[in-house]
């Protein structure tokens, strides 16, 4: 389905010319970003090359155990990153880990069960990476929003608790709005996809020489699967994450 | 913030008096377990409140907060919310009327009412739970003199009609003596005056 392309290191090095443009802009306007640019270039080269070899090895072995191990590592790093972005949420680690794992498992499971992709490393690794990456962003955005909603809604939440509501009932509005904010970005970009921007998969497939219609079909499959995984991740992260703000006695935790 | 406070709150109306920052709101929040003390005990009818279901406690000793915090929806939605949590139905009109609001308020959007009207809706939705004790945090702070007298009359009426007990926080010594048979004074987190004993509304 996908025509193979082969790029030499020379072509990759040539792309550094554009990095030089970025460095020139930074120096010229004294944006003081040269150091960060340098770090970004070196890190992207090292990390992607390393990942390339790992993935190559996993493709060669075609072992589902290795695939599972790689996906577990992605969940772990994704959780750490999301945890760092949602620092205002007490005890967010487990909600995030569960959100990413469930979103990944369910999405990949469905995609395989429906016969969209075969259960092979070549498909599971890239799709899994996308799913977990998007689930991570959604969980971080939703939990961040949850922290904002709760700190701006203290009066109403406590007034609701004072009427004999449980923590869950008192947090319901905040949880719903956070869930929405976790999902809305992808929904909006799905609405404008192809009109305002070309999504990455499609770009990659076109560059690799695929027929445009194939590129579109694969992109649709991925976008629609991501909608499901982002929804799962947001709903799990928020409906487990709100508990961190409350005590067992249905009190808002002091902070 | 509160230290060495030991008091017994009997039936009827008690006023909690003291300057800003004295810890009056904090004490009310301890009484319905919106917060817990670092040390010490609070008894309600002889039982440690930590042994009660906090939700049940909050229905029996219901707090009307210092700042109005209406839930989304109409005044009637606000009144129905508490009882609906335990599957009870209420007469919205009766609750509004007890709080001094006419039935015409039932369908008005609570968030668009004046602060004084909102405070009365907060009172009405607490009354809908038929609590044994009302914990009122400065129920007239947002009101002009006329409206304040109206609320004071409403509260006096309420005690007479329903037999509910009250703890009323106020800055105003005059209001304290008009509303309450007992006055407890707080200053800087300590009792300034008042009977000693174990707290038990
Ligand atoms: N969650 C909290 N953490 C730390 N300090 C707090 C907290 N809540 C209140 N305080 C402090 O405790 C003191 C007592 O506050 P409280 O709200 O009980 O006063 P108050 O007597 O109700 O005053 P006012 O008449 O202004 O409402 C204040 O100095 C306040 O800043
Ligand atoms: Mg106060």
CSV table of C-alpha atoms and ligand atoms in Angstrom, one decimal:
chain,number,residue,atom,x,y,z
A,1,UNK,CA,0.0,0.0,0.0
A,2,UNK,CA,2.8,2.4,0.9
A,3,UNK,CA,5.7,2.9,-1.6
A,4,UNK,CA,9.0,2.8,0.2
A,5,UNK,CA,11.2,5.9,0.1
A,6,UNK,CA,14.9,5.9,1.0
A,7,UNK,CA,16.6,9.0,2.2
A,8,UNK,CA,20.3,9.4,2.6
A,9,UNK,CA,22.0,11.2,5.5
A,10,UNK,CA,23.1,13.9,3.0
A,11,UNK,CA,19.5,14.9,2.4
A,12,UNK,CA,18.9,15.1,6.1
A,13,UNK,CA,21.9,17.3,6.6
A,14,UNK,CA,20.7,19.5,3.8
A,15,UNK,CA,17.6,20.3,5.9
A,16,UNK,CA,20.0,21.9,8.4
A,17,UNK,CA,20.0,24.9,6.1
A,18,UNK,CA,16.5,25.8,7.4
A,19,UNK,CA,17.8,25.5,10.9
A,20,UNK,CA,20.5,27.9,10.0
A,21,UNK,CA,17.8,30.3,8.9
A,22,UNK,CA,16.1,29.9,12.3
A,23,UNK,CA,19.5,30.6,14.0
A,24,UNK,CA,20.1,33.6,11.9
A,25,UNK,CA,16.7,35.1,12.8
A,26,UNK,CA,17.4,34.4,16.4
A,27,UNK,CA,20.8,36.2,16.3
A,28,UNK,CA,19.5,39.0,14.2
A,29,UNK,CA,16.5,39.8,16.5
A,30,UNK,CA,18.4,38.9,19.7
A,31,UNK,CA,15.7,36.4,20.5
A,32,UNK,CA,18.4,34.4,22.4
A,33,UNK,CA,17.2,31.1,21.1
A,34,UNK,CA,20.4,29.8,19.5
A,35,UNK,CA,21.3,27.6,22.4
A,36,UNK,CA,17.8,26.1,22.5
A,37,UNK,CA,17.9,25.6,18.8
A,38,UNK,CA,21.2,23.7,19.0
A,39,UNK,CA,19.9,21.5,21.8
A,40,UNK,CA,16.7,20.9,19.9
A,41,UNK,CA,18.6,19.8,16.7
A,42,UNK,CA,21.0,17.5,18.6
A,43,UNK,CA,18.3,16.0,20.7
A,44,UNK,CA,15.9,15.4,17.8
A,45,UNK,CA,18.7,13.7,15.9
A,46,UNK,CA,19.8,11.5,18.7
A,47,UNK,CA,16.3,10.6,20.0
A,48,UNK,CA,14.8,9.9,16.6
A,49,UNK,CA,17.8,7.9,15.4
A,50,UNK,CA,17.7,5.8,18.6
A,51,UNK,CA,14.0,5.3,18.2
A,52,UNK,CA,14.5,4.4,14.5
A,53,UNK,CA,16.9,1.6,15.5
A,54,UNK,CA,14.6,0.3,18.2
A,55,UNK,CA,11.6,0.3,15.9
A,56,UNK,CA,13.6,-1.4,13.1
A,57,UNK,CA,14.6,-4.1,15.6
A,58,UNK,CA,11.0,-4.6,16.7
A,59,UNK,CA,9.8,-4.7,13.1
A,60,UNK,CA,12.5,-7.3,12.3
A,61,UNK,CA,11.6,-9.5,15.2
A,62,UNK,CA,7.9,-8.8,14.7
A,63,UNK,CA,7.4,-9.9,18.3
A,64,UNK,CA,4.1,-8.7,19.9
A,65,UNK,CA,5.9,-8.8,23.4
A,66,UNK,CA,8.4,-6.2,22.2
A,67,UNK,CA,5.6,-4.1,20.8
A,68,UNK,CA,3.8,-4.3,24.2
A,69,UNK,CA,7.0,-3.3,26.0
A,70,UNK,CA,7.5,-0.4,23.7
A,71,UNK,CA,4.0,0.8,24.2
A,72,UNK,CA,4.4,0.5,28.0
A,73,UNK,CA,7.5,2.7,27.8
A,74,UNK,CA,5.5,5.2,25.8
A,75,UNK,CA,2.7,5.2,28.4
A,76,UNK,CA,5.3,5.7,31.1
A,77,UNK,CA,7.0,8.7,29.4
A,78,UNK,CA,3.6,10.1,28.4
A,79,UNK,CA,2.4,9.9,31.9
A,80,UNK,CA,5.4,11.6,33.3
A,81,UNK,CA,5.0,14.4,30.8
A,82,UNK,CA,1.3,14.8,31.4
A,83,UNK,CA,2.0,14.7,35.2
A,84,UNK,CA,4.5,17.6,34.8
A,85,UNK,CA,1.9,19.7,32.9
A,86,UNK,CA,-0.9,19.0,35.3
A,87,UNK,CA,1.1,19.8,38.5
A,88,UNK,CA,-1.8,21.6,40.1
A,89,UNK,CA,-3.8,18.3,40.3
A,90,UNK,CA,-3.0,16.4,43.6
A,91,UNK,CA,-2.4,12.7,43.0
A,92,UNK,CA,-2.7,12.9,39.2
A,93,UNK,CA,-0.2,10.1,38.5
A,94,UNK,CA,-2.6,7.1,38.6
A,95,UNK,CA,-5.5,8.8,36.8
A,96,UNK,CA,-3.1,9.7,34.0
A,97,UNK,CA,-1.5,6.2,33.8
A,98,UNK,CA,-4.9,4.6,33.7
A,99,UNK,CA,-6.2,7.0,31.2
A,100,UNK,CA,-3.3,6.5,28.8
A,101,UNK,CA,-3.3,2.7,29.2
A,102,UNK,CA,-7.0,2.3,28.7
A,103,UNK,CA,-7.1,4.7,25.8
A,104,UNK,CA,-4.2,2.9,24.1
A,105,UNK,CA,-5.5,-0.6,24.8
A,106,UNK,CA,-9.1,0.0,23.7
A,107,UNK,CA,-8.2,1.9,20.6
A,108,UNK,CA,-5.6,-0.6,19.4
A,109,UNK,CA,-7.9,-3.5,20.4
A,110,UNK,CA,-10.8,-2.1,18.4
A,111,UNK,CA,-8.7,-1.2,15.4
A,112,UNK,CA,-7.5,-4.8,15.3
A,113,UNK,CA,-10.8,-6.4,16.1
A,114,UNK,CA,-12.5,-4.5,13.3
A,115,UNK,CA,-9.9,-5.7,10.9
A,116,UNK,CA,-8.6,-2.2,10.1
A,117,UNK,CA,-5.0,-3.1,10.7
A,118,UNK,CA,-3.4,-6.6,11.2
A,119,UNK,CA,-1.9,-7.2,14.6
A,120,UNK,CA,1.7,-6.7,13.4
A,121,UNK,CA,4.4,-4.6,14.8
A,122,UNK,CA,4.6,-2.5,11.6
A,123,UNK,CA,1.0,-1.2,12.4
A,124,UNK,CA,0.8,-1.4,16.2
A,125,UNK,CA,3.9,0.7,16.9
A,126,UNK,CA,3.1,3.8,14.9
A,127,UNK,CA,-0.6,3.8,15.6
A,128,UNK,CA,0.0,3.1,19.3
A,129,UNK,CA,2.5,6.0,19.4
A,130,UNK,CA,-0.1,8.4,17.9
A,131,UNK,CA,-2.9,7.2,20.1
A,132,UNK,CA,-0.8,7.5,23.3
A,133,UNK,CA,0.6,10.8,22.3
A,134,UNK,CA,-2.8,12.3,21.7
A,135,UNK,CA,-4.2,10.7,24.8
A,136,UNK,CA,-1.4,12.3,26.8
A,137,UNK,CA,-2.1,15.8,25.5
A,138,UNK,CA,-5.8,15.4,26.1
A,139,UNK,CA,-5.3,14.2,29.7
A,140,UNK,CA,-2.9,17.0,30.5
A,141,UNK,CA,-5.2,19.7,29.0
A,142,UNK,CA,-8.3,18.3,30.7
A,143,UNK,CA,-6.6,18.0,34.1
A,144,UNK,CA,-5.1,21.5,33.9
A,145,UNK,CA,-8.5,22.8,33.2
A,146,UNK,CA,-9.9,20.8,36.1
A,147,UNK,CA,-7.5,22.5,38.5
A,148,UNK,CA,-8.5,25.9,37.1
A,149,UNK,CA,-12.2,25.0,37.3
A,150,UNK,CA,-11.9,23.9,40.9
A,151,UNK,CA,-9.9,26.8,42.2
A,152,UNK,CA,-12.2,29.3,40.5
A,153,UNK,CA,-15.3,27.4,41.7
A,154,UNK,CA,-14.4,26.9,45.4
A,155,UNK,CA,-17.4,28.9,46.6
A,156,UNK,CA,-19.9,27.0,44.6
A,157,UNK,CA,-18.4,23.6,45.3
A,158,UNK,CA,-18.3,24.2,49.0
A,159,UNK,CA,-21.9,25.6,48.9
A,160,UNK,CA,-22.9,22.4,47.1
A,161,UNK,CA,-21.1,20.2,49.7
A,162,UNK,CA,-22.9,22.1,52.4
A,163,UNK,CA,-26.2,21.0,51.0
A,164,UNK,CA,-25.2,17.3,51.6
A,165,UNK,CA,-23.8,16.6,48.1
A,166,UNK,CA,-20.9,14.1,47.6
A,167,UNK,CA,-17.6,15.3,46.2
A,168,UNK,CA,-18.6,13.8,42.9
A,169,UNK,CA,-21.8,15.7,42.8
A,170,UNK,CA,-20.1,18.9,43.8
A,171,UNK,CA,-17.4,18.5,41.2
A,172,UNK,CA,-19.7,17.4,38.4
A,173,UNK,CA,-19.8,20.8,36.5
A,174,UNK,CA,-16.1,21.2,36.7
A,175,UNK,CA,-15.5,17.7,35.5
A,176,UNK,CA,-17.7,18.1,32.5
A,177,UNK,CA,-16.1,21.3,31.4
A,178,UNK,CA,-12.6,19.8,31.8
A,179,UNK,CA,-13.7,16.8,29.8
A,180,UNK,CA,-14.9,19.1,27.0
A,181,UNK,CA,-11.6,21.0,27.0
A,182,UNK,CA,-9.7,17.8,26.7
A,183,UNK,CA,-11.7,16.8,23.6
A,184,UNK,CA,-12.4,20.0,21.9
A,185,UNK,CA,-9.0,20.7,20.3
A,186,UNK,CA,-8.9,17.5,18.3
A,187,UNK,CA,-12.6,17.8,17.4
A,188,UNK,CA,-11.9,21.3,16.1
A,189,UNK,CA,-8.9,20.3,14.1
A,190,UNK,CA,-10.8,17.4,12.7
A,191,UNK,CA,-13.4,19.8,11.4
A,192,UNK,CA,-10.8,21.9,9.5
A,193,UNK,CA,-8.6,19.1,8.4
A,194,UNK,CA,-7.7,19.2,4.8
A,195,UNK,CA,-8.9,22.8,4.5
A,196,UNK,CA,-6.7,24.7,6.8
A,197,UNK,CA,-3.9,22.2,7.2
A,198,UNK,CA,-2.8,18.8,6.0
A,199,UNK,CA,-2.4,16.3,8.8
A,200,UNK,CA,0.9,14.6,9.3
A,201,UNK,CA,0.0,11.1,8.2
A,202,UNK,CA,-1.3,12.3,4.9
A,203,UNK,CA,1.7,14.5,4.3
A,204,UNK,CA,3.9,11.5,5.1
A,205,UNK,CA,2.0,9.2,2.8
A,206,UNK,CA,2.0,11.6,-0.1
A,207,UNK,CA,5.7,12.2,0.3
A,208,UNK,CA,6.3,8.5,0.3
A,209,UNK,CA,4.5,8.2,-3.0
A,210,UNK,CA,1.1,6.9,-2.0
A,211,UNK,CA,-2.0,7.6,-4.0
A,212,UNK,CA,-3.9,10.6,-2.6
A,213,UNK,CA,-7.0,8.6,-2.0
A,214,UNK,CA,-5.1,6.0,0.0
A,215,UNK,CA,-3.5,8.8,2.0
A,216,UNK,CA,-6.9,10.3,2.7
A,217,UNK,CA,-8.4,7.0,3.8
A,218,UNK,CA,-5.6,6.2,6.2
A,219,UNK,CA,-5.8,9.7,7.6
A,220,UNK,CA,-9.5,9.4,8.2
A,221,UNK,CA,-9.1,6.1,10.0
A,222,UNK,CA,-6.4,7.6,12.2
A,223,UNK,CA,-8.3,10.8,13.0
A,224,UNK,CA,-11.5,9.0,13.8
A,225,UNK,CA,-9.7,6.5,16.0
A,226,UNK,CA,-7.9,9.3,17.8
A,227,UNK,CA,-11.3,11.0,18.6
A,228,UNK,CA,-12.2,7.9,20.5
A,229,UNK,CA,-9.0,7.6,22.3
A,230,UNK,CA,-8.9,11.2,23.2
A,231,UNK,CA,-12.4,11.0,24.6
A,232,UNK,CA,-11.5,7.9,26.7
A,233,UNK,CA,-8.4,9.5,28.0
A,234,UNK,CA,-10.2,12.7,29.0
A,235,UNK,CA,-13.1,11.0,30.6
A,236,UNK,CA,-10.9,8.7,32.6
A,237,UNK,CA,-8.4,11.4,33.7
A,238,UNK,CA,-11.1,13.8,34.8
A,239,UNK,CA,-13.4,11.4,36.5
A,240,UNK,CA,-10.6,9.8,38.5
A,241,UNK,CA,-8.6,13.1,38.8
A,242,UNK,CA,-11.2,15.2,40.6
A,243,UNK,CA,-10.9,12.9,43.7
A,244,UNK,CA,-7.5,14.3,44.4
A,245,UNK,CA,-9.1,17.7,45.3
A,246,UNK,CA,-11.3,16.2,48.0
A,247,UNK,CA,-10.9,14.3,51.2
A,248,UNK,CA,-12.8,11.1,52.0
A,249,UNK,CA,-15.2,13.2,54.2
A,250,UNK,CA,-16.3,15.1,51.1
A,251,UNK,CA,-14.3,18.2,52.0
A,252,UNK,CA,-12.3,20.3,49.6
A,253,UNK,CA,-8.7,19.6,50.4
A,254,UNK,CA,-6.7,22.5,51.9
A,255,UNK,CA,-4.0,23.7,49.6
B,1,UNK,CA,-6.6,29.7,63.4
B,2,UNK,CA,-8.8,28.8,66.3
B,3,UNK,CA,-7.2,27.9,69.6
B,4,UNK,CA,-8.6,26.8,72.9
B,5,UNK,CA,-12.2,27.3,71.8
B,6,UNK,CA,-14.6,25.3,74.0
B,7,UNK,CA,-18.2,26.0,74.0
B,8,UNK,CA,-21.7,24.5,74.2
B,9,UNK,CA,-24.3,25.7,71.8
B,10,UNK,CA,-27.8,24.9,73.0
B,11,UNK,CA,-31.1,24.9,71.2
B,12,UNK,CA,-32.6,28.2,70.1
B,13,UNK,CA,-30.5,31.0,68.6
B,14,UNK,CA,-26.8,31.7,69.3
B,15,UNK,CA,-25.0,34.7,67.9
B,16,UNK,CA,-21.3,34.4,67.0
B,17,UNK,CA,-19.8,37.8,67.3
B,18,UNK,CA,-16.4,39.1,66.6
B,19,UNK,CA,-14.2,41.4,64.4
B,20,UNK,CA,-13.1,40.5,60.9
B,21,UNK,CA,-10.6,37.6,60.8
B,22,UNK,CA,-11.6,36.4,64.3
B,23,UNK,CA,-12.4,33.0,63.0
B,24,UNK,CA,-16.2,33.1,62.9
B,25,UNK,CA,-16.5,31.5,59.4
B,26,UNK,CA,-13.8,29.0,60.3
B,27,UNK,CA,-15.8,27.9,63.3
B,28,UNK,CA,-19.0,27.4,61.3
B,29,UNK,CA,-17.1,25.4,58.7
B,30,UNK,CA,-15.9,23.1,61.5
B,31,UNK,CA,-19.4,22.6,62.8
B,32,UNK,CA,-20.6,21.0,59.5
B,33,UNK,CA,-17.2,19.4,58.6
B,34,UNK,CA,-16.4,21.5,55.6
B,35,UNK,CA,-13.1,21.5,57.4
B,36,UNK,CA,-11.7,19.5,60.3
B,37,UNK,CA,-9.8,20.9,63.3
B,38,UNK,CA,-6.1,19.9,63.7
B,39,UNK,CA,-7.0,18.8,67.2
B,40,UNK,CA,-10.0,18.7,69.5
B,41,UNK,CA,-13.5,17.3,69.2
B,42,UNK,CA,-16.9,18.5,68.1
B,43,UNK,CA,-20.0,16.8,69.4
B,44,UNK,CA,-23.4,17.0,67.9
B,45,UNK,CA,-26.2,15.9,70.3
B,46,UNK,CA,-23.5,14.0,72.2
B,47,UNK,CA,-22.0,12.3,69.2
B,48,UNK,CA,-18.5,13.0,67.8
B,49,UNK,CA,-19.3,14.5,64.3
B,50,UNK,CA,-16.5,12.5,62.8
B,51,UNK,CA,-18.6,9.4,63.5
B,52,UNK,CA,-21.4,10.7,61.4
B,53,UNK,CA,-21.8,10.6,57.7
B,54,UNK,CA,-20.6,14.1,56.7
B,55,UNK,CA,-23.5,14.5,54.2
B,56,UNK,CA,-26.0,13.6,56.8
B,57,UNK,CA,-24.4,16.0,59.2
B,58,UNK,CA,-24.6,18.8,56.6
B,59,UNK,CA,-28.2,18.2,56.1
B,60,UNK,CA,-28.9,18.3,59.8
B,61,UNK,CA,-26.7,21.3,60.4
B,62,UNK,CA,-27.0,23.3,57.2
B,63,UNK,CA,-24.6,26.1,56.4
B,64,UNK,CA,-25.7,29.3,54.5
B,65,UNK,CA,-22.3,30.7,53.3
B,66,UNK,CA,-21.1,34.2,53.8
B,67,UNK,CA,-21.0,34.9,50.0
B,68,UNK,CA,-23.9,33.7,47.9
B,69,UNK,CA,-23.0,30.8,45.6
B,70,UNK,CA,-26.1,30.0,43.5
B,71,UNK,CA,-26.1,26.8,41.5
B,72,UNK,CA,-26.9,27.1,37.8
B,73,UNK,CA,-30.6,27.3,37.1
B,74,UNK,CA,-33.7,28.9,38.7
B,75,UNK,CA,-34.3,29.7,42.3
B,76,UNK,CA,-36.6,26.6,42.3
B,77,UNK,CA,-33.7,24.5,41.0
B,78,UNK,CA,-31.6,25.7,43.8
B,79,UNK,CA,-34.2,24.9,46.4
B,80,UNK,CA,-34.9,21.4,45.0
B,81,UNK,CA,-31.2,20.5,44.7
B,82,UNK,CA,-30.5,19.4,48.3
B,83,UNK,CA,-33.6,17.4,48.9
B,84,UNK,CA,-33.2,15.8,45.4
B,85,UNK,CA,-29.9,14.3,46.5
B,86,UNK,CA,-31.8,12.1,49.0
B,87,UNK,CA,-34.7,11.6,46.6
B,88,UNK,CA,-37.0,13.9,48.5
B,89,UNK,CA,-39.5,16.3,46.9
B,90,UNK,CA,-40.1,19.7,48.5
B,91,UNK,CA,-42.6,22.5,48.3
B,92,UNK,CA,-40.6,25.2,46.6
B,93,UNK,CA,-43.1,27.9,47.5
B,94,UNK,CA,-43.0,27.1,51.1
B,95,UNK,CA,-39.2,27.2,51.3
B,96,UNK,CA,-39.1,30.5,49.4
B,97,UNK,CA,-41.8,31.9,51.6
B,98,UNK,CA,-40.1,30.9,54.8
B,99,UNK,CA,-37.0,32.7,53.5
B,100,UNK,CA,-39.1,35.8,52.8
B,101,UNK,CA,-39.4,35.5,49.0
B,102,UNK,CA,-42.6,35.4,47.1
B,103,UNK,CA,-43.4,32.5,44.9
B,104,UNK,CA,-42.8,34.7,41.8
B,105,UNK,CA,-39.1,34.1,42.4
B,106,UNK,CA,-39.3,30.4,41.7
B,107,UNK,CA,-38.7,30.6,38.0
B,108,UNK,CA,-36.1,33.4,38.1
B,109,UNK,CA,-32.5,32.7,37.1
B,110,UNK,CA,-30.7,32.5,40.5
B,111,UNK,CA,-27.5,34.0,39.1
B,112,UNK,CA,-29.3,37.1,38.0
B,113,UNK,CA,-30.9,38.0,41.3
B,114,UNK,CA,-29.5,40.8,43.4
B,115,UNK,CA,-27.0,39.7,46.1
B,116,UNK,CA,-29.6,40.2,48.8
B,117,UNK,CA,-32.2,38.1,46.9
B,118,UNK,CA,-29.5,35.5,46.3
B,119,UNK,CA,-28.8,35.4,50.1
B,120,UNK,CA,-32.5,34.6,50.6
B,121,UNK,CA,-32.4,31.9,48.0
B,122,UNK,CA,-29.4,30.4,49.8
B,123,UNK,CA,-31.5,30.5,53.0
B,124,UNK,CA,-34.5,28.9,51.2
B,125,UNK,CA,-32.5,26.1,49.8
B,126,UNK,CA,-31.0,25.4,53.3
B,127,UNK,CA,-34.5,25.4,54.7
B,128,UNK,CA,-35.7,22.9,52.1
B,129,UNK,CA,-33.5,20.4,53.8
B,130,UNK,CA,-35.5,20.9,57.1
B,131,UNK,CA,-32.3,21.1,59.1
B,132,UNK,CA,-32.2,20.9,62.9
B,133,UNK,CA,-29.6,23.7,63.0
B,134,UNK,CA,-29.1,26.6,60.6
B,135,UNK,CA,-25.5,27.9,60.4
B,136,UNK,CA,-25.8,31.4,59.0
B,137,UNK,CA,-22.7,33.2,58.0
B,138,UNK,CA,-23.4,37.0,58.1
B,139,UNK,CA,-26.9,36.6,56.5
B,140,UNK,CA,-27.4,40.3,56.2
B,141,UNK,CA,-23.9,41.5,55.2
B,142,UNK,CA,-25.0,42.4,51.7
B,143,UNK,CA,-28.2,44.2,52.6
B,144,UNK,CA,-29.3,47.7,53.3
B,145,UNK,CA,-31.0,48.6,56.5
B,146,UNK,CA,-34.6,47.8,55.4
B,147,UNK,CA,-33.7,44.5,53.8
B,148,UNK,CA,-31.7,43.7,56.9
B,149,UNK,CA,-34.6,44.3,59.2
B,150,UNK,CA,-36.7,42.1,56.8
B,151,UNK,CA,-34.2,39.2,57.1
B,152,UNK,CA,-34.0,39.6,60.9
B,153,UNK,CA,-37.8,39.4,61.0
B,154,UNK,CA,-37.7,36.3,58.8
B,155,UNK,CA,-35.2,34.6,61.0
B,156,UNK,CA,-37.1,35.4,64.2
B,157,UNK,CA,-40.2,34.1,62.6
B,158,UNK,CA,-38.5,31.0,61.4
B,159,UNK,CA,-37.3,30.0,64.9
B,160,UNK,CA,-40.8,30.6,66.2
B,161,UNK,CA,-42.6,28.7,63.4
B,162,UNK,CA,-40.3,25.7,62.8
B,163,UNK,CA,-38.3,25.4,66.0
B,164,UNK,CA,-35.0,25.3,64.1
B,165,UNK,CA,-31.9,26.2,66.1
B,166,UNK,CA,-29.5,28.8,64.7
B,167,UNK,CA,-26.0,29.9,64.9
B,168,UNK,CA,-25.7,33.3,63.4
B,169,UNK,CA,-22.4,35.0,62.6
B,170,UNK,CA,-22.5,38.7,62.7
B,171,UNK,CA,-20.3,41.8,63.2
B,172,UNK,CA,-23.1,43.7,64.6
B,173,UNK,CA,-23.7,43.6,68.4
B,174,UNK,CA,-27.2,45.0,67.9
B,175,UNK,CA,-28.2,42.3,65.5
B,176,UNK,CA,-26.7,39.7,67.8
B,177,UNK,CA,-28.9,40.8,70.7
B,178,UNK,CA,-32.0,41.2,68.5
B,179,UNK,CA,-31.6,37.7,67.0
B,180,UNK,CA,-30.1,35.5,69.7
B,181,UNK,CA,-30.7,34.6,73.3
B,182,UNK,CA,-27.0,33.7,73.6
B,183,UNK,CA,-24.0,35.6,72.4
B,184,UNK,CA,-20.5,34.0,71.9
B,185,UNK,CA,-17.7,36.4,71.2
B,186,UNK,CA,-14.5,35.4,69.3
B,187,UNK,CA,-11.4,37.5,68.9
B,188,UNK,CA,-8.2,36.5,67.3
B,189,UNK,CA,-9.2,32.8,67.2
B,190,UNK,CA,-10.0,32.7,70.9
B,191,UNK,CA,-13.2,33.0,72.9
B,192,UNK,CA,-13.5,36.5,74.2
B,193,UNK,CA,-16.5,35.7,76.3
B,194,UNK,CA,-19.2,33.1,76.7
B,195,UNK,CA,-20.0,29.9,78.6
B,196,UNK,CA,-17.4,27.2,78.7
B,197,UNK,CA,-18.1,23.5,77.9
B,198,UNK,CA,-17.9,21.2,74.9
B,199,UNK,CA,-19.2,22.4,71.6
B,200,UNK,CA,-22.5,20.8,70.8
B,201,UNK,CA,-25.2,22.6,68.9
C,1,LIG,N1,-8.1,27.9,54.5
C,1,LIG,C1,-7.4,28.8,55.2
C,1,LIG,N2,-6.1,28.7,55.3
C,1,LIG,C2,-5.4,29.5,56.1
C,1,LIG,N3,-5.9,30.6,56.7
C,1,LIG,C3,-7.2,30.7,56.6
C,1,LIG,C4,-8.1,29.8,55.9
C,1,LIG,N4,-9.3,30.3,55.9
C,1,LIG,C5,-9.3,31.3,56.7
C,1,LIG,N5,-8.1,31.6,57.1
C,1,LIG,C6,-7.6,32.8,58.0
C,1,LIG,O1,-8.2,32.5,59.3
C,1,LIG,C7,-8.6,33.7,59.9
C,1,LIG,C8,-10.1,33.7,60.3
C,1,LIG,O2,-10.9,33.6,59.1
C,1,LIG,P1,-12.5,33.6,59.1
C,1,LIG,O3,-12.9,33.6,57.7
C,1,LIG,O4,-12.9,32.5,60.0
C,1,LIG,O5,-12.8,35.0,59.8
C,1,LIG,P2,-14.2,35.7,60.1
C,1,LIG,O6,-14.2,35.9,61.5
C,1,LIG,O7,-15.3,34.9,59.4
C,1,LIG,O8,-14.0,37.1,59.4
C,1,LIG,P3,-15.0,38.0,58.5
C,1,LIG,O9,-15.9,38.7,59.5
C,1,LIG,O10,-14.2,38.9,57.7
C,1,LIG,O11,-15.8,37.0,57.6
C,1,LIG,C9,-8.3,34.8,58.9
C,1,LIG,O12,-7.1,35.4,59.3
C,1,LIG,C10,-8.1,34.1,57.6
C,1,LIG,O13,-7.2,34.7,56.7
C,2,LIG,MG1,-16.5,35.2,57.8
